[in-house]
Coordinates of C-alpha atoms in Angstrom, one line a residue:
M1 CA -0.1 0.0 -0.1
S2 CA 1.3 3.6 -0.6
P3 CA 0.8 6.0 2.1
S4 CA -0.8 9.3 0.9
P5 CA 2.2 12.0 0.0
S6 CA -0.2 14.7 2.4
L7 CA 1.1 12.3 5.6
L8 CA 4.4 11.5 6.8
P9 CA 7.3 13.5 4.8
Q10 CA 10.4 11.7 3.5
V11 CA 14.1 12.9 3.1
P12 CA 16.7 11.4 1.8
L13 CA 19.5 9.9 4.2
G14 CA 22.2 12.5 4.1
S15 CA 23.8 12.4 0.5
T16 CA 22.7 9.1 -0.2
D17 CA 19.8 8.2 -2.7
I18 CA 17.6 6.5 0.3
H19 CA 14.6 8.3 1.2
I20 CA 13.2 7.7 4.6
S21 CA 10.2 8.5 6.4
R22 CA 11.0 11.4 9.2
V23 CA 9.6 8.9 12.0
G24 CA 10.9 5.0 11.7
L25 CA 9.4 2.2 13.6
G26 CA 11.5 0.8 16.3
T27 CA 11.2 -3.0 16.6
V28 CA 13.2 -4.0 20.1
K29 CA 9.6 -4.6 21.6
L30 CA 9.0 -7.2 19.0
G31 CA 11.6 -9.3 20.0
R32 CA 13.1 -8.6 23.3
N33 CA 11.9 -7.5 26.7
Q34 CA 14.7 -8.5 28.9
G35 CA 17.1 -5.8 30.0
V36 CA 15.6 -2.6 28.4
K37 CA 15.0 0.6 30.0
Y38 CA 11.5 1.2 29.5
P39 CA 9.4 2.7 32.4
T40 CA 7.1 -0.3 32.4
S41 CA 7.4 -3.7 31.7
F42 CA 5.6 -5.4 28.6
S43 CA 4.9 -8.9 26.9
L44 CA 5.7 -9.2 23.3
P45 CA 2.8 -9.1 20.8
T46 CA 1.4 -11.8 19.0
D47 CA 2.2 -12.4 15.4
A48 CA -1.5 -10.8 14.7
E49 CA -0.7 -8.0 16.6
A50 CA 2.5 -7.0 15.4
L51 CA 1.3 -7.5 11.4
D52 CA -1.5 -5.0 12.6
L53 CA 1.0 -2.5 14.1
L54 CA 3.3 -2.7 10.9
A55 CA 0.5 -2.0 8.5
H56 CA -1.0 0.6 10.8
A57 CA 2.4 2.2 10.6
R58 CA 2.8 1.7 6.9
Q59 CA -0.5 3.6 6.3
L60 CA 0.4 6.3 8.0
G61 CA 3.5 7.0 5.8
I62 CA 6.4 5.0 8.1
N63 CA 8.6 3.5 5.6
L64 CA 11.9 3.2 7.9
I65 CA 11.9 0.3 10.1
D66 CA 14.8 -0.4 12.7
T67 CA 16.2 -3.8 14.1
A68 CA 19.2 -5.2 15.5
P69 CA 20.7 -8.6 16.2
A70 CA 20.6 -7.7 20.0
Y71 CA 16.9 -7.1 19.9
G72 CA 16.0 -10.7 20.6
T73 CA 13.7 -12.1 17.9
S74 CA 13.3 -9.0 16.0
E75 CA 14.7 -10.0 12.9
E76 CA 13.3 -13.2 12.5
R77 CA 9.9 -12.0 13.0
L78 CA 10.1 -9.1 10.6
G79 CA 11.6 -11.7 8.3
E80 CA 8.1 -13.5 8.2
F81 CA 6.2 -10.3 8.4
L82 CA 7.2 -8.5 5.4
L83 CA 7.1 -11.4 3.3
G84 CA 5.9 -10.0 -0.2
Q85 CA 6.3 -6.2 1.0
R86 CA 10.1 -5.7 1.2
H87 CA 10.0 -3.1 -1.4
E88 CA 8.1 -0.9 0.8
W89 CA 10.5 -0.8 3.5
I90 CA 13.8 0.8 4.2
I91 CA 15.2 -1.5 6.9
C92 CA 18.0 -0.6 9.4
S93 CA 19.9 -3.2 11.2
K94 CA 23.0 -2.9 12.9
A95 CA 26.1 -5.5 14.0
G96 CA 28.6 -5.7 16.9
E97 CA 26.1 -6.5 19.5
E98 CA 24.8 -9.7 20.7
F99 CA 22.1 -10.6 23.2
E100 CA 22.0 -13.5 24.7
Q101 CA 20.7 -15.2 28.0
G102 CA 19.9 -11.9 29.3
E103 CA 23.3 -10.2 28.6
S104 CA 25.2 -8.3 25.8
S105 CA 28.5 -8.9 24.3
Y106 CA 30.2 -6.8 21.8
N107 CA 32.5 -8.0 19.0
F108 CA 33.6 -5.1 16.3
S109 CA 36.0 -7.1 14.4
P110 CA 35.7 -7.4 10.8
K111 CA 34.9 -11.2 10.9
H112 CA 32.2 -10.9 13.1
I113 CA 30.5 -7.9 11.4
K114 CA 30.4 -9.5 8.0
H115 CA 29.1 -12.7 9.7
S116 CA 26.3 -10.6 11.5
V117 CA 25.1 -9.0 8.7
E118 CA 25.1 -12.3 6.6
R119 CA 23.1 -13.7 9.5
S120 CA 20.7 -10.8 9.4
L121 CA 20.1 -11.2 5.8
R122 CA 19.1 -14.7 6.4
R123 CA 17.0 -13.6 9.1
L124 CA 15.3 -10.6 7.4
K125 CA 14.8 -13.0 4.3
T126 CA 16.2 -10.3 1.8
D127 CA 19.4 -10.2 -0.2
Y128 CA 20.3 -6.6 0.8
L129 CA 19.7 -4.2 3.5
D130 CA 19.0 -0.4 3.6
I131 CA 21.4 0.4 6.5
V132 CA 23.7 -1.2 8.9
L133 CA 24.9 0.7 11.7
L134 CA 27.6 -0.7 14.4
H135 CA 25.8 -1.3 17.6
S136 CA 28.1 0.7 19.7
D137 CA 29.0 -0.3 23.4
G138 CA 29.8 3.2 24.2
N139 CA 33.6 2.9 23.4
D140 CA 33.1 4.4 19.9
L141 CA 36.5 5.3 18.7
E142 CA 37.8 1.5 20.1
A143 CA 35.1 -0.2 18.3
I144 CA 36.1 2.4 14.9
E145 CA 39.7 1.0 15.4
Q146 CA 38.8 -2.4 15.5
G147 CA 37.6 -2.1 11.9
G148 CA 34.0 -2.6 12.1
L149 CA 33.2 0.6 9.9
D150 CA 35.8 -0.9 7.3
A151 CA 33.8 -3.8 6.9
L152 CA 30.6 -2.1 6.5
A153 CA 32.2 -0.4 3.8
Q154 CA 33.5 -3.7 2.1
L155 CA 29.9 -4.8 2.2
K156 CA 28.6 -1.8 0.6
S157 CA 31.1 -2.0 -2.2
E158 CA 29.7 -5.6 -2.8
G159 CA 26.2 -4.3 -2.6
L160 CA 24.6 -6.3 0.5
I161 CA 24.3 -3.3 1.6
R162 CA 23.2 0.4 0.3
S163 CA 24.5 2.5 3.2
F164 CA 26.1 2.6 6.6
G165 CA 27.4 4.3 9.7
M166 CA 27.3 3.7 13.5
S167 CA 24.8 3.9 16.6
T168 CA 27.1 6.0 18.8
K169 CA 26.9 7.1 22.4
T170 CA 29.8 9.9 22.6
V171 CA 30.5 13.0 20.8
G172 CA 34.2 12.3 19.3
G173 CA 32.7 8.8 18.3
G174 CA 29.8 10.3 16.5
I175 CA 31.9 12.5 14.5
A176 CA 34.8 10.0 13.6
A177 CA 31.9 7.4 12.5
A178 CA 30.3 10.4 10.2
K179 CA 33.8 10.9 8.7
Q180 CA 33.9 7.5 7.5
S181 CA 30.1 6.6 6.9
D182 CA 26.9 7.8 5.7
C183 CA 25.2 8.4 8.6
V184 CA 25.0 8.5 12.6
M185 CA 22.9 7.3 14.9
A186 CA 22.6 9.5 17.9
T187 CA 20.7 10.4 20.9
Y188 CA 19.3 14.2 21.0
N189 CA 16.1 14.9 23.2
L190 CA 14.8 17.8 25.4
A191 CA 16.8 16.1 28.3
T192 CA 19.8 15.3 26.5
Q193 CA 21.7 17.4 24.6
D194 CA 25.3 16.2 24.6
E195 CA 25.3 14.8 21.2
K196 CA 24.4 18.3 19.3
L197 CA 27.8 18.9 18.1
V198 CA 27.4 15.5 16.1
L199 CA 24.3 16.6 14.6
D200 CA 26.0 19.7 13.8
Y201 CA 28.8 18.2 11.7
C202 CA 26.3 16.2 10.4
A203 CA 24.5 18.9 9.0
E204 CA 27.4 20.7 7.6
H205 CA 28.9 17.5 5.9
G206 CA 25.7 16.3 4.4
K207 CA 25.7 12.6 6.4
G208 CA 22.2 11.4 7.4
V209 CA 21.3 11.5 11.4
L210 CA 18.7 9.0 12.8
L211 CA 17.6 10.0 16.0
K212 CA 17.5 7.5 19.0
K213 CA 15.6 8.1 22.3
V214 CA 13.7 10.9 21.0
L215 CA 11.2 10.4 24.0
A216 CA 14.2 9.3 26.3
S217 CA 13.0 5.8 26.3
G218 CA 9.6 6.9 27.6
H219 CA 10.6 8.7 30.4
I220 CA 10.0 12.6 28.5
T221 CA 7.9 14.5 31.2
H222 CA 6.4 17.7 31.6
Q223 CA 9.5 19.0 33.6
A224 CA 11.6 17.9 30.5
T225 CA 9.4 20.2 28.6
A226 CA 10.5 23.3 30.3
N227 CA 14.0 22.5 29.3
L228 CA 13.0 23.9 25.8
T229 CA 16.2 26.2 24.7
S230 CA 13.8 29.1 24.3
G231 CA 12.5 28.7 27.9
E232 CA 8.9 28.2 26.9
T233 CA 6.9 25.4 28.1
Q234 CA 4.1 23.1 26.5
D235 CA 1.2 21.1 27.7
N236 CA 2.3 18.4 25.4
P237 CA 5.5 16.9 25.7
L238 CA 5.6 14.5 22.6
Q239 CA 4.6 17.6 20.6
A240 CA 7.3 19.7 22.2
S241 CA 9.9 16.9 21.8
M242 CA 9.1 16.4 18.3
D243 CA 9.3 20.5 18.0
F244 CA 12.7 20.5 19.3
V245 CA 14.5 17.8 17.4
F246 CA 12.8 18.3 14.2
K247 CA 14.3 22.1 14.5
H248 CA 17.8 20.4 14.0
P249 CA 18.4 20.8 10.2
G250 CA 21.0 17.9 10.6
V251 CA 17.8 15.4 11.6
S252 CA 16.9 13.0 9.0
A253 CA 14.4 10.7 10.9
A254 CA 13.1 9.9 14.8
I255 CA 13.3 6.3 15.4
I256 CA 10.8 5.5 18.2
G257 CA 9.7 2.2 19.7
T258 CA 6.7 1.1 20.2
I259 CA 4.2 -1.9 19.7
N260 CA 1.1 0.6 20.2
P261 CA -1.0 1.4 17.4
A262 CA -2.4 4.7 18.9
H263 CA 1.3 5.7 19.8
V264 CA 2.2 5.2 16.5
A265 CA -0.5 7.7 15.3
E266 CA 0.2 10.2 18.0
N267 CA 3.8 9.8 17.1
V268 CA 3.4 10.5 13.2
A269 CA 1.0 13.3 13.8
A270 CA 3.6 15.2 16.4
A271 CA 6.5 14.7 13.7
I272 CA 4.2 16.1 10.8
Q273 CA 3.3 19.4 12.8
A274 CA 6.7 19.7 14.1
C275 CA 8.1 19.4 10.5
A276 CA 5.4 21.8 9.2
N277 CA 6.3 24.4 11.8
K278 CA 10.1 24.6 11.3

């Protein structure tokens, strides 16, 4: 199904020819409910619920879907759910983090990154991935030095991935990753703005920016709303959050994880308004 052009706008991912919706659907909640930082516990959705969620997101204009090997069974489930509609989605996955028996481990060696991407292709039942990011443990520069980005560049040259970058946690790592890749995934919200310098660099150099934790994993509150740079307060922390992040010219899309169709609709509506008001 094709979304109406009057709904959620799309933009190029940096200087690539990949066009993504301004909101992406994060799918950790499709495959994992252990070791997550959301304010409330949740059960994994049934297949029927997940399919309804994806159909609803697509109807609203979302074409970007974010997953990772560390998201439990998310990749495997998406591989089944997206059969017959692969061409309608821009799939972003990651490499470097594994989550097994309730704990994460990390490996950024070229050998492991290649293995991880090939496994993601099998799980997602596709012959290419649109975006692949190194999934940093916080030691961004060390991960880059291990050769992970070089491995992704090679996979891009082989046609297995269309673009690559890194989900970072530091300013130095974010800028270093942007220099060597197509895009960066960074944290930026009303309460946490340390990585603004990464967004500034990407805006100046034509690199894509995918934002994570736009709502601080669901913890954004009215108090956080009061921290708007302008000093203004708003009664709607969701709208305030979207207005804030989309004011930055470097932001390509906000990745928001939810399994609640109503929340998807609210997120999209807030993003549409924020983009219209820029």
